Each structure stands twice: as structure tokens, then as C-alpha cells.
Short mmCIF file of C-alpha atoms and ligand atoms in Angstrom, two decimals:
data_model
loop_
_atom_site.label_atom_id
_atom_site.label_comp_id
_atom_site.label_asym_id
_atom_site.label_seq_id
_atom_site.Cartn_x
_atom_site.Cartn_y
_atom_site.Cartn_z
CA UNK A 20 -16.24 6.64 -9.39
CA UNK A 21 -14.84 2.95 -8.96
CA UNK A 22 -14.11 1.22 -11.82
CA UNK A 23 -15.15 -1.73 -14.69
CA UNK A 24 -14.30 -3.84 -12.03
CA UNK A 25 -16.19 -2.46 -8.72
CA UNK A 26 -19.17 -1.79 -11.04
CA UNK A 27 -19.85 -5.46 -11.98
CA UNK A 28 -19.81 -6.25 -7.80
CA UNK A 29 -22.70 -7.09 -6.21
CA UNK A 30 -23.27 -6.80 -2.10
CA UNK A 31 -22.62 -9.98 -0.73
CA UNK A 32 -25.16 -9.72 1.88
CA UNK A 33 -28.67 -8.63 -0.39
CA UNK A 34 -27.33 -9.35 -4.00
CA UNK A 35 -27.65 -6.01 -5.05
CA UNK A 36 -25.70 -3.90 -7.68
CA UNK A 37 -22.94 -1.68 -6.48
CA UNK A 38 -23.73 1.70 -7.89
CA UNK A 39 -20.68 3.80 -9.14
CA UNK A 40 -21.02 7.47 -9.65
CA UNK A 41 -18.69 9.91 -11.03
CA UNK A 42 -17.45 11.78 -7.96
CA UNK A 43 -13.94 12.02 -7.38
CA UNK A 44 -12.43 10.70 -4.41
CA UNK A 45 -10.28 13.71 -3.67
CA UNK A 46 -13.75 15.94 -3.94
CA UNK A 47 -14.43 17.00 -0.51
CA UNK A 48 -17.87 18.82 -1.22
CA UNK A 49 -18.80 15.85 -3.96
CA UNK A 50 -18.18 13.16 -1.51
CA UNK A 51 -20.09 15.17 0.92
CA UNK A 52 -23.10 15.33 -1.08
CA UNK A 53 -23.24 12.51 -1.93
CA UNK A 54 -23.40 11.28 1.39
CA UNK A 55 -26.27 13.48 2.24
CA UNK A 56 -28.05 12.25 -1.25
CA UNK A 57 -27.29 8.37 0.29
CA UNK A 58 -26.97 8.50 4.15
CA UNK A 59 -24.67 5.76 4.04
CA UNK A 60 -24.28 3.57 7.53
CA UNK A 61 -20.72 3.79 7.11
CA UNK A 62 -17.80 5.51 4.88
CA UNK A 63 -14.71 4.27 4.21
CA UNK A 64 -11.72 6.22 3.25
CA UNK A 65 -9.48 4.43 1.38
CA UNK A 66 -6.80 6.01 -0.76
CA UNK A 67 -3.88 8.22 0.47
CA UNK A 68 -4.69 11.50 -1.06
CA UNK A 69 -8.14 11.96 0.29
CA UNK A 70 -6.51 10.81 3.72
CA UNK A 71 -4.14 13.96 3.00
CA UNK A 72 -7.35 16.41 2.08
CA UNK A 73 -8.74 15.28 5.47
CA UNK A 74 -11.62 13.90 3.96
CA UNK A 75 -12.26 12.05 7.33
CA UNK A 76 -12.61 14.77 9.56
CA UNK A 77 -14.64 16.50 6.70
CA UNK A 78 -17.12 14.11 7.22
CA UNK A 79 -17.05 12.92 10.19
CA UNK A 80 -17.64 16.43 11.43
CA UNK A 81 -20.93 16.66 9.52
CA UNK A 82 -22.28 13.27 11.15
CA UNK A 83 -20.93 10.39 8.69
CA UNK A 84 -19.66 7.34 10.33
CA UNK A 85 -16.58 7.14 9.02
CA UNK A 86 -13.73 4.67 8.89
CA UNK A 87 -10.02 5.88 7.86
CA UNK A 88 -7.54 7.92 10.07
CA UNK A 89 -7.74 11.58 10.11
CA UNK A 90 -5.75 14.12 8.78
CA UNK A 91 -3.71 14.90 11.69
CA UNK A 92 -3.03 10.69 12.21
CA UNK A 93 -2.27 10.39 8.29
CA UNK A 94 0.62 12.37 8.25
CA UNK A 95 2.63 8.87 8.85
CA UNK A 96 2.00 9.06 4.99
CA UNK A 97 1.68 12.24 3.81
CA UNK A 98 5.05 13.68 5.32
CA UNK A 99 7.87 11.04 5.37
CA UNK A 100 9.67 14.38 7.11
CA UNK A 101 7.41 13.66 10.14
CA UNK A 102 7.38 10.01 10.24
CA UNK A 103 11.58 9.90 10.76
CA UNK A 104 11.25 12.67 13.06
CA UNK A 105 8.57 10.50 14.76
CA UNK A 106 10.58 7.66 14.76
CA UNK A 107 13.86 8.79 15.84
CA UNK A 108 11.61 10.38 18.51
CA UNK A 109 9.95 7.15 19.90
CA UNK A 110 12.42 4.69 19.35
CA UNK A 111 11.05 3.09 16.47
CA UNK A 112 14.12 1.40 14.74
CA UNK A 113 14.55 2.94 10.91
CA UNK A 114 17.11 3.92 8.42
CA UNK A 115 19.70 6.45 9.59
CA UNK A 116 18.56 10.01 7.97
CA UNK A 117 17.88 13.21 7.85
CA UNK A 118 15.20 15.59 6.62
CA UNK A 119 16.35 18.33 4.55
CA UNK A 120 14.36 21.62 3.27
CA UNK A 121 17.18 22.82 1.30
CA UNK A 122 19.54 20.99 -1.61
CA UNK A 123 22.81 22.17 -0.04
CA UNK A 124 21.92 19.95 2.90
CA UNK A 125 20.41 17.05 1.36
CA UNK A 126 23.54 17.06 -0.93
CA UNK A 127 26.19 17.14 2.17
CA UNK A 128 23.91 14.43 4.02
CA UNK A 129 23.89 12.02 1.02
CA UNK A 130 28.24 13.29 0.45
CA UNK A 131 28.04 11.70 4.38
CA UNK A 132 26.62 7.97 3.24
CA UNK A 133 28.86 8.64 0.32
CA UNK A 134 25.59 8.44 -2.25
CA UNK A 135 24.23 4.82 -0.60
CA UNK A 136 20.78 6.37 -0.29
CA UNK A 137 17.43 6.72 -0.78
CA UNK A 138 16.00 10.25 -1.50
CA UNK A 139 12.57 10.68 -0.88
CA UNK A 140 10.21 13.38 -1.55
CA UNK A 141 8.49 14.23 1.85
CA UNK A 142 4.88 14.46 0.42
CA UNK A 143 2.76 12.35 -1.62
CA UNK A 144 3.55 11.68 -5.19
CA UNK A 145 1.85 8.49 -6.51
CA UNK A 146 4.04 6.01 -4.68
CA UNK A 147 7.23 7.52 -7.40
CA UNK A 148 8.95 10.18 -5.10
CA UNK A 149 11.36 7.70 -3.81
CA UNK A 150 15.07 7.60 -5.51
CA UNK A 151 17.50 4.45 -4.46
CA UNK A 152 20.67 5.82 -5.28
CA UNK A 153 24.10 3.84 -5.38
CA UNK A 154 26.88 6.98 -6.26
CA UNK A 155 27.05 10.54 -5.06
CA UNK A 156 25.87 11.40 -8.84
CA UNK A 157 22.84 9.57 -8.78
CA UNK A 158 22.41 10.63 -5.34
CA UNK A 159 23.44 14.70 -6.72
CA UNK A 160 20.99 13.90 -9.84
CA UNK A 161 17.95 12.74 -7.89
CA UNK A 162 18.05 16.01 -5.04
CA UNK A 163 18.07 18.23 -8.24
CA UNK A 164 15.13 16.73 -9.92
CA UNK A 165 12.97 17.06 -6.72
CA UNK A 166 14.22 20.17 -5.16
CA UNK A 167 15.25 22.59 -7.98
CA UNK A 168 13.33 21.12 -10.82
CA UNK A 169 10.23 19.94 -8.95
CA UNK A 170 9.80 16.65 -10.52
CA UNK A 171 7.08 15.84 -8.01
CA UNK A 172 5.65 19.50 -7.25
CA UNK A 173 5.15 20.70 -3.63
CA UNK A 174 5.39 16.94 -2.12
CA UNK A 175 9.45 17.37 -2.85
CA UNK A 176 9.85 20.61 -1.35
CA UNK A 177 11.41 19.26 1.55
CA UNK A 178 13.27 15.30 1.18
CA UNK A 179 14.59 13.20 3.53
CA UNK A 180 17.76 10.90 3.00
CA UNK A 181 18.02 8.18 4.30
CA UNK A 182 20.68 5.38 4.26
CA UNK A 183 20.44 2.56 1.93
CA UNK A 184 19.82 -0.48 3.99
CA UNK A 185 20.22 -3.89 2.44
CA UNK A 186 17.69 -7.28 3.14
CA UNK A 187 14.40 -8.46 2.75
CA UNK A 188 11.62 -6.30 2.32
CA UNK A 189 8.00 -7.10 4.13
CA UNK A 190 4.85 -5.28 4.46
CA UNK A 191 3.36 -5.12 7.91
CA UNK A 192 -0.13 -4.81 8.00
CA UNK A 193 -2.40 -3.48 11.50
CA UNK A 194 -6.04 -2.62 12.14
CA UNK A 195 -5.46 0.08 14.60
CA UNK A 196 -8.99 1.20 17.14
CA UNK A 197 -6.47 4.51 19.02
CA UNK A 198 -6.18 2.02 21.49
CA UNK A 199 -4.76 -1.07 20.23
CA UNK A 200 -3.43 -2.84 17.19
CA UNK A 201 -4.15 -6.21 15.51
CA UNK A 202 -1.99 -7.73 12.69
CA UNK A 203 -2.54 -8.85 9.30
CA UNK A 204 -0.20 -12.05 8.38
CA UNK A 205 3.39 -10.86 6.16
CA UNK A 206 3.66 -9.99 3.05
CA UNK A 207 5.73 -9.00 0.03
CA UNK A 208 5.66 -6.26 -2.54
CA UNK A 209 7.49 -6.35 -5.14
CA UNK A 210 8.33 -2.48 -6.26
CA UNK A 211 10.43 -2.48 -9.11
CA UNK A 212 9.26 -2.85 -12.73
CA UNK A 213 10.98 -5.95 -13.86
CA UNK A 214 12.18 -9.50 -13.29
CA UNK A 215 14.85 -9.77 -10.44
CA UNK A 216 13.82 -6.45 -9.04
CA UNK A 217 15.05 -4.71 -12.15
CA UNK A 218 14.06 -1.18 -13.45
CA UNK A 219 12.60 1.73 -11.73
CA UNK A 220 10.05 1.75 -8.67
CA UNK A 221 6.43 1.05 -9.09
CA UNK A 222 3.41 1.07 -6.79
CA UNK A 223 3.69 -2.48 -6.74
CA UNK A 224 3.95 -5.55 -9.44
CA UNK A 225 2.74 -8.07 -7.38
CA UNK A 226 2.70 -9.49 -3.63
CA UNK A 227 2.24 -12.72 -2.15
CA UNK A 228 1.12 -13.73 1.59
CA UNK A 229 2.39 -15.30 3.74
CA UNK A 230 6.20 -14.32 3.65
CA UNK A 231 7.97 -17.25 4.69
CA UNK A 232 10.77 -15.53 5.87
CA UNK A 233 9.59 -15.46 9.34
CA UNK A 234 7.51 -18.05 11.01
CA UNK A 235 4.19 -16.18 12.43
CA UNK A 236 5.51 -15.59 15.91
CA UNK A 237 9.04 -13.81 14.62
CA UNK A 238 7.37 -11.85 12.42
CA UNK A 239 4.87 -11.01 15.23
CA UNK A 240 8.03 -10.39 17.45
CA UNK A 241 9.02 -7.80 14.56
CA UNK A 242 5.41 -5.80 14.20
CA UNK A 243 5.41 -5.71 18.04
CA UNK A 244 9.22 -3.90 17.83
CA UNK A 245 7.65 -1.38 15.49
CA UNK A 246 4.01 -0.72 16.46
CA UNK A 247 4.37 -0.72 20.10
CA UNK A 248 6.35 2.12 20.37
CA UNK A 249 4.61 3.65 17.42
CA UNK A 250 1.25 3.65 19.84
CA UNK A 251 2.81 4.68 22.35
CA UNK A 252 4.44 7.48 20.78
CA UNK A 253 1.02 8.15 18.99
CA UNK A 254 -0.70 8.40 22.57
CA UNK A 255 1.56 10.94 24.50
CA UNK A 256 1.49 13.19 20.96
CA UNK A 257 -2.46 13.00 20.84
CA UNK A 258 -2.61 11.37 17.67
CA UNK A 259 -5.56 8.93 17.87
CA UNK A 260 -5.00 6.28 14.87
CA UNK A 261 -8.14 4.69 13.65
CA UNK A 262 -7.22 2.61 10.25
CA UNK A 263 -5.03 0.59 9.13
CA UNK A 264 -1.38 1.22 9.42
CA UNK A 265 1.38 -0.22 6.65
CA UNK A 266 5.14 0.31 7.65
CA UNK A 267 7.14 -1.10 4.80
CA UNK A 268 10.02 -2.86 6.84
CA UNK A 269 13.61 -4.08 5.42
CA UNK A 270 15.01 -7.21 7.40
CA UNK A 271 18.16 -5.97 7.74
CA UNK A 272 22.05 -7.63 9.23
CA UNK A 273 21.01 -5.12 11.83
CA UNK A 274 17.57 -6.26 12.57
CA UNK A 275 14.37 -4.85 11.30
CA UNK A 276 14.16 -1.14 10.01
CA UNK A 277 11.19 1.49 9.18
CA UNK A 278 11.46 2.21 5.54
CA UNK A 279 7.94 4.43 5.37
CA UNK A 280 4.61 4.60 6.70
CA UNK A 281 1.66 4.06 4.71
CA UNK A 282 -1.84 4.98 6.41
CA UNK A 283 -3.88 3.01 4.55
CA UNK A 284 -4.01 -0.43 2.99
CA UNK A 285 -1.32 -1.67 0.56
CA UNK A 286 -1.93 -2.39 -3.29
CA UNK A 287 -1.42 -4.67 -4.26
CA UNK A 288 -1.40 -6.60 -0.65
CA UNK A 289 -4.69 -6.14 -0.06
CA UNK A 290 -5.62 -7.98 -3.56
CA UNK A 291 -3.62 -10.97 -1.49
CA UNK A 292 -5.72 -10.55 2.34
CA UNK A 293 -8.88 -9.51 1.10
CA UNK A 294 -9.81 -13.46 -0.61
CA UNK A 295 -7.83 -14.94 3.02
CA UNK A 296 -9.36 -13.25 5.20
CA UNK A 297 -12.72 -14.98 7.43
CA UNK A 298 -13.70 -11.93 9.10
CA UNK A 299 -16.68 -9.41 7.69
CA UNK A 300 -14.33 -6.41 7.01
CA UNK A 301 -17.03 -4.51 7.44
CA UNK A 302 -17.07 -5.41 11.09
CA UNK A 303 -13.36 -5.20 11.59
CA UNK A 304 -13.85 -1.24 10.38
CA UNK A 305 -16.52 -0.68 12.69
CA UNK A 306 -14.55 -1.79 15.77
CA UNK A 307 -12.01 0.17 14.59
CA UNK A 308 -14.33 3.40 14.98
CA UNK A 309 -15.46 2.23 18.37
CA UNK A 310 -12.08 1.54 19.79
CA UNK A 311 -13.48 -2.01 20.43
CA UNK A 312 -10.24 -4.07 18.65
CA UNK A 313 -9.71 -5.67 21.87
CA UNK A 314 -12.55 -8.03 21.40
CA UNK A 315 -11.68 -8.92 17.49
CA UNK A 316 -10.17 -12.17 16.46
CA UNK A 317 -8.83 -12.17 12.82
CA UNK A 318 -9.80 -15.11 11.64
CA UNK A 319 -7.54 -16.52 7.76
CA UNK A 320 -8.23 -19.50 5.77
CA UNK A 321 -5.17 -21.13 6.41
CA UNK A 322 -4.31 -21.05 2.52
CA UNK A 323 -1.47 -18.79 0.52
CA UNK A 324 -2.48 -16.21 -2.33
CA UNK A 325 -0.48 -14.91 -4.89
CA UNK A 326 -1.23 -11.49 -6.89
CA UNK A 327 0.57 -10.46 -10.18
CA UNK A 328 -0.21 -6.90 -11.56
CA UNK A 329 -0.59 -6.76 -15.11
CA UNK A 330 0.65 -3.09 -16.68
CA UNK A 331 0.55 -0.78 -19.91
CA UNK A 332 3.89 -1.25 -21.45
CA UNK A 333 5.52 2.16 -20.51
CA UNK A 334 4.64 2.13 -16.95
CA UNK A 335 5.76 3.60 -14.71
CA UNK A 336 6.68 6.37 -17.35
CA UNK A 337 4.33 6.98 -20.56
CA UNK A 338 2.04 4.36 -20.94
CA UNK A 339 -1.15 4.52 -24.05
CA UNK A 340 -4.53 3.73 -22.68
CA UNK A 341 -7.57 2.62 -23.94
CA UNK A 342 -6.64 -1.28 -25.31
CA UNK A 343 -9.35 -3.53 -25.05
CA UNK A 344 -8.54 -6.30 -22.69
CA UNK A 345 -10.18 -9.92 -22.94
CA UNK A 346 -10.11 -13.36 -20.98
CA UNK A 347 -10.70 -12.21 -17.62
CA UNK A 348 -13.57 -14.76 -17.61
CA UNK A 349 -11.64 -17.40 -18.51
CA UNK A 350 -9.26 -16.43 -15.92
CA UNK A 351 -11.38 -16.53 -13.29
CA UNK A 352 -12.90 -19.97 -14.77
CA UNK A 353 -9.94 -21.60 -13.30
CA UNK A 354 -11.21 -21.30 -9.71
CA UNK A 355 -10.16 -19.99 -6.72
CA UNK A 356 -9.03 -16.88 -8.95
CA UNK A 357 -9.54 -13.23 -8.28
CA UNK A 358 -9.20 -10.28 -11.44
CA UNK A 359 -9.27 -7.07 -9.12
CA UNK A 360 -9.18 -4.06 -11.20
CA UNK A 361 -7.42 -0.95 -11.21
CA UNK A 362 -6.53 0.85 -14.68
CA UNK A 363 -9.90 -0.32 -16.66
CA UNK A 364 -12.89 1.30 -17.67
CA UNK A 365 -15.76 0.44 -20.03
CA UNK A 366 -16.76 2.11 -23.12
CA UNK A 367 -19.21 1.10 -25.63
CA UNK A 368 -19.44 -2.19 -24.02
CA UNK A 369 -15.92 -2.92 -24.53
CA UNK A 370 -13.69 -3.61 -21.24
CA UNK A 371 -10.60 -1.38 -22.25
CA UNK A 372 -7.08 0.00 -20.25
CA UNK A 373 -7.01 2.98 -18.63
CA UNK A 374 -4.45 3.04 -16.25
CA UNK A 375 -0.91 1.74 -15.75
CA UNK A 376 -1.56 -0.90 -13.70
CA UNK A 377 -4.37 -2.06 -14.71
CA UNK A 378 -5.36 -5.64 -13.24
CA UNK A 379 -4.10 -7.62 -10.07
CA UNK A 380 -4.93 -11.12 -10.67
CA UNK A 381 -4.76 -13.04 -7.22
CA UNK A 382 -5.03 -16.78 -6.88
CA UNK A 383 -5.36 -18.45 -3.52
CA UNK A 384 -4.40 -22.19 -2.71
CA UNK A 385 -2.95 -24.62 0.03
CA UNK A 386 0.39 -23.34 -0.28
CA UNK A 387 2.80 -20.35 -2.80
CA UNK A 388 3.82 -22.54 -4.94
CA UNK A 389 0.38 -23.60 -5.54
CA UNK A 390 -0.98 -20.48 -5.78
CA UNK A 391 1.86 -19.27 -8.05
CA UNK A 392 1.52 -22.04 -10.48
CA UNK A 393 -2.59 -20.89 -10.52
CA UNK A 394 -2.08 -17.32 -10.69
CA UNK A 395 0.00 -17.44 -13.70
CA UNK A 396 -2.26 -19.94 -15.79
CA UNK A 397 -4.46 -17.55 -14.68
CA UNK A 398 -2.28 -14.31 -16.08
CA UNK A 399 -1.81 -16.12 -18.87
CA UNK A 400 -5.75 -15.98 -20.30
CA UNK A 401 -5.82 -12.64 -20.26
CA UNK A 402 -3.99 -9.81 -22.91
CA UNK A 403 -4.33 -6.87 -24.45
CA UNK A 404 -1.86 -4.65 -26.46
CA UNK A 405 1.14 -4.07 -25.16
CA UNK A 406 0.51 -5.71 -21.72
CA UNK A 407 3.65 -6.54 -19.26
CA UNK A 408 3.87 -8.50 -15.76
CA UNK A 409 6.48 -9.92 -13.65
CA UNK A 410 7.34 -13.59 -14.27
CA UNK A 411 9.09 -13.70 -10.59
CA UNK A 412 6.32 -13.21 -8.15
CA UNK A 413 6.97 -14.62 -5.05
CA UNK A 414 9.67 -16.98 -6.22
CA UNK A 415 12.04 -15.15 -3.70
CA UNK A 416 9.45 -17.10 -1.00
CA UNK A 417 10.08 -20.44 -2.90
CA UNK A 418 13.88 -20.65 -3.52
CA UNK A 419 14.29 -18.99 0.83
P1 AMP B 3 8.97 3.80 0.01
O1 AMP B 3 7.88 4.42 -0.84
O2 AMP B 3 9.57 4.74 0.98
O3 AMP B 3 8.60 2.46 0.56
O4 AMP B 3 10.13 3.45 -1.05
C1 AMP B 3 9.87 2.72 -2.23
C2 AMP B 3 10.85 1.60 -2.37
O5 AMP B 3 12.19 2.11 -2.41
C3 AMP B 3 10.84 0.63 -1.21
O6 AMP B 3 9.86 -0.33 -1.35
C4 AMP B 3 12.25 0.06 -1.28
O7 AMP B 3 12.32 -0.96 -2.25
C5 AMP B 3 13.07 1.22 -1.73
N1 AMP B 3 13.64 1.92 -0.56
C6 AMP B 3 13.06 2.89 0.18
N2 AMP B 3 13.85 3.29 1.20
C7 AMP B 3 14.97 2.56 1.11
C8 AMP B 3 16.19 2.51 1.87
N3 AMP B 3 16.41 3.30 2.93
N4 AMP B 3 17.11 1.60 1.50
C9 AMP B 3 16.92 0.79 0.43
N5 AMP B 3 15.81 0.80 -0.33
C10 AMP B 3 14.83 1.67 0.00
N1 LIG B 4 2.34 -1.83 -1.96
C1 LIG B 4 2.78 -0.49 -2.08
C2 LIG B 4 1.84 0.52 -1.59
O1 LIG B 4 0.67 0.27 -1.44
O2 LIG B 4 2.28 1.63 -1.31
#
């Protein structure tokens, strides 16, 4: 159904209106029709829980060109159980852990790392099911809510623990065709709610690109430790990837470590590529679905873009909707500024809130602290009630 935000788009190519229409993305039969009613040249699968549903094969299997990993290949996401397995499998370096189908055993594994942890529901549950936990209470506390008092339904059935590793945290991004990768430059999310990585885990407050942690050919050096053996591994099991694969890394003493898989693009990373990058995505998608990668060149303006999310006050718990929000105009006035939205909707003409995080306002320039200084002037023009951000985004980049 897109948003306020997709709905005022027009095609780059013809100038046309993009034309929203109330199907839900996790509707296989919806999406479906719809496709029949438009015979589209190509689909495009974004989010994770369609990805889950299979909504790929669903249509691919009826004739729709289609661009997203299937079902089978998205279960780097949609079981973290399978992922570790994979990895411990293939030699991918990650966490120590273990996945655990019953509470007795996730308690005695997390009794083992003495509560340093990180219990994680094994299926999807809106980028929350994840617990950092610094004491065997916490650790106790967070096995409960997920496996005796379902906090997050059927995805924490099952949770894995896994060790609490300390260092940087970086986003790897990489087209994959089944055949070969090709990587996006680094980047940072920043997860929890608050200033100095304060509060409780969100989808993401805000990212910045690149991570100057790494110079390009270290941080190369790290994607190639991960996603070679992750291809590999992905050949001899039959999976055949065709996306985009996100592993969330920590830089740890002990070199770089696995924290998850995601199977589809990050948010809100891709609010930082998409203005960077040369290439017609369009094109990058297709060679994905005809395993011709190879022959790519990803081609970035040479610049740096910060993004800072701005939220409902409440989120990631209870947040009110439905606050008219104003100066995204004036915002974007400033040049060289993107508003992507998320949580908005119109009504009556009005632009209004109505989701937690409900703008990403990205601002490219020669360098971070460029780009930080615009994307806050930028933040800045727009409010509405009760509105929160991050005033840290990527300063972790500018003091390293
Ligand atoms: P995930 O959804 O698995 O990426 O977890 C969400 C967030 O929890 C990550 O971005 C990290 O900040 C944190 N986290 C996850 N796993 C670990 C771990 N093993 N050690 C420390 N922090 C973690
Ligand atoms: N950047 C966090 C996520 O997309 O899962």
C-alpha cells in the first residue's frame, strides 16, 4: 500500500505517478492479483515477512519476474536457529551459542556465559526479539518472556544464546546473483533508542555510510571472511541466494563476528545507499535474477550520507499515532536532503504519524561531518507532537 511518502514519487524514467493500492504486502493472493491486473516487468520483494510467506516462489511460480530470495534462501532471516547452525557449519566466524527449544536449556547455556548474552527469538518479530543481557537475571527474565510467556508468539518458540561480544558494530551489505556476490560500501546502525546507545533495541535510529572504521579494502577483507564461505556453504546445501544479503557484524578483540543475517536490505541503511549509489537499481536487480553479477560494476558518488530516524515518543513500546507532521519541505529546501518515509499516512489532506518510526531524513555531502551538520538542520525543520531522534548519529565515525 506504500505510504504518504512513496505516493508523492514519480518514475524517474517517464515522469509518471507511482500508484499505491491497498494490498498488503504479506497478502499472497492480493499481491498475486494484482500482478495479473498490472503484468508488471519486474517484482520486487522487499520486506522480511513476505520473504518468510514465500511470496517469491509464489510468484515466480505463476510467471512474475521476480527479484528477492526465496523462501528456502530467506531462512538466513527468518530462523536465527538455522543461520548459527549454518555458520558453525561452514566456518563462518560468529558468536559462540547455542540454539535451544526448551527454557531449561537456554537457562543452563546462558548459567555457562554466566548471563553475558544475547537471547534471541529464532523467528521474526519486528526487529524486537533480541535481549542483550548483562546478569544471569536478566538473562533468566528474558528466556521466560519468550519461551513461557510468548512475548513474541511462535517466532520465540525456539531461541538461541549467544555470547555477548563486545566492539564495533557494521552492516555489510551484498547483491548476491546464486553465483557471486558484490558489496555495498560499510555502514552503521545505530539500534538502541537513545543518545550513547542508551535504552532498549530499535529497528534502527539512524545510520551513516561510509564507516570509517575500516579503510575500503579491510572492510572488503572482512565481507570476503564472511560471504565467501557463506556461498560456498549456500552452494553444496542447494540454497541458490538471489537478493541482497545483510549480516550485521561486531568488530570484535577477536576479529570480526556474525551477529544475524538479514535477507533483505537494511532500514535505515538503505535511506543512506540509495541517494550514493550511480547504478540503475533496477538493473542491479535484474542481474541479480539472471545470475549475471559478474559483469556489474557498482558505481558511488564518492560523497558520505547521513540518516536520522525521527520516532513517536513511546517507541519502541506504546507510541499515539495520527500527529500531523510539517516542514518536510523546508527540509528538503536545504539541498542535497532526502525525507524517506515510513510511519506516515495522509488523511484529509493532512500529512499525519502513523507509525513509530516515522521519517528517515538522509543528507548526503563531501564528507560525515558534512553531512551530519546538513542532516540535522535538516531534522530540525520538521516536528510534530511528541517527536524524538538521536542527537549522536554517526558521531562515533567522527570522534574514531
Ligand atoms: P540482531 O537483531 O540479532 O542484530 O540484534 C539486535 C541488536 O542486539 C544488534 O544490533 C546488537 O546491537 C545487539 N546484539 C545482538 N547480538 C549480540 C551479541 N551476541 N552480543 C552483543 N550484542 C548483540
Ligand atoms: N538496520 C536494521 C535492520 O534493517 O534490521
Amino acid at each position: 500500500p506504500g505510504n504518504a511518502g512513496i505516493a508523492r514519487e514519480t518514475v524517474s524514467k517517464t515522469g509518471e505517478k507511482i500508484d499505491c493500492r491497498a494490498v498488503k504486502a504479506t497478502d499472497l493472493e492480493g499481491i498475486l492479483g494484482l500482478a495479473k491486473d498490472i503484468q508488471p516487468d519486474l517484482c520486487v520483494v522487499a520486506p522480511d515477512d513476505p520473504l518468510a510467506l514465500g511470496m517469491v516462489d509464489h510468484l515466480t511460480e505463476r510467471g512474475f519476474r521476480t527479484w528477492g530470495p526465496t523462501k528456502k534462501a530467506a531462512r538466513f532471516e527468518w530462523s536465527k536457529g538455522f543461520s548459527q547452525e549454518f555458520m558453525a557449519k561452514h566456518g563462518i566466524p560468529t558468536a559462540k551459542s547455542k540454539v535451544c527449544q526448551t527454557a531449561a536449556e537456554a537457562v543452563d547455556f546462558a548459567n555457562e556465559l554466566q548471563g553475558h548474552c544475547a537471547v534471541k527469538a529464532d523467528g521474526l518479530a519486528l526487529g524486537k526479539g533480541v535481549i542483550v543481557c548483562h546478569s544471569t537475571t536478566e538473562a533468566h527474565s528474558a528466556i521466560k518472556s519468550m519461551m513461557e510467556d510468548s512475548q513474541f508468539g511462535e517466532a520465540g518458540k525456539n531461541v538461541v544464546i549467544q555470547e555477548r561480544l563486545e566492539g564495533l558494530e557494521m552492516s555489510i551489505h551484498a547483491l548476491c546473483d546464486g553465483r557471486t556476490w558484490k558489496l555495498f560500501p560499510s555502514a552503521q546502525d545505530h539500534k538502541p533508542a537513545f543518545d550513547g546507545d542508551k535504552g532498549p533495541n530499535t529497528g534502527g535510529m539512524g545510520t551513516f555510510t561510509p564507516a570509517p572504521f575500516l579503510q575500503p579494502e579491510e572492510f572488503e577483507n572482512v565481507a570476503k571472511l564472511i560471504l565467501d564461505p557463506w556461498l560456498k556453504g549456500c552452494k553444496k546445501e542447494g540454497i541458490e541466494y538471489k537478493g541482497l544479503l545483510y549480516p550485521g557484524i561486531m568488530m570484535t578483540a577477536d576479529g570480526p563476528k556474525v551477529i544475524e543475517f538479514n535477507s533483505r536490505f537494511g532500514d535505515p541503511e538503505t535511506q543512506c545507499y540509495l541517494p550514493q549509489l550511480e547504478n540503475d537499481i533496477v538493473e542491479l536487480m535484474e542481474a541479480c535474477i539472471d545470475g549475471s553479477l559478474e559483469k556489474v560494476e557498482l558505481k558511488w558518488k564518492r560523497s558520505a550520507t547521513v540518516c536520522v530516524v525521527i520516532a513517536s515518543g513511546g517507541y519502541p513500546g506504546q507510541y499515539e499515532k495520527g500527529k500531523e507532521i510539517t516542514g518536510i519541505e523546508s527540509a528538503e529546501a536545504l539541498g542535497e536532503v532526502k525525507v524517506f518515509h515510513a510511519g506516515t499516512k495522509i488523511d484529509c489532506g493532512k500529512l499525519l504519524t502513523s507509525g513509530g518510526r516515522v521519517l528517515g531524513v538522509a543528507a548526503t555531502a563531501d564528507n560525515l561531518k558534512m553531512a551530519q551538520e546538513r542532516a540535522y538542520k535538516a531534522v530540525e525543520k520538521i516536528s510534530f507532537e511528541n517527536c524524538y531522534y538521536r542527537t549522536d548519529i554517526a558521531d562515533k565515525a567522527l570522534k574514531s
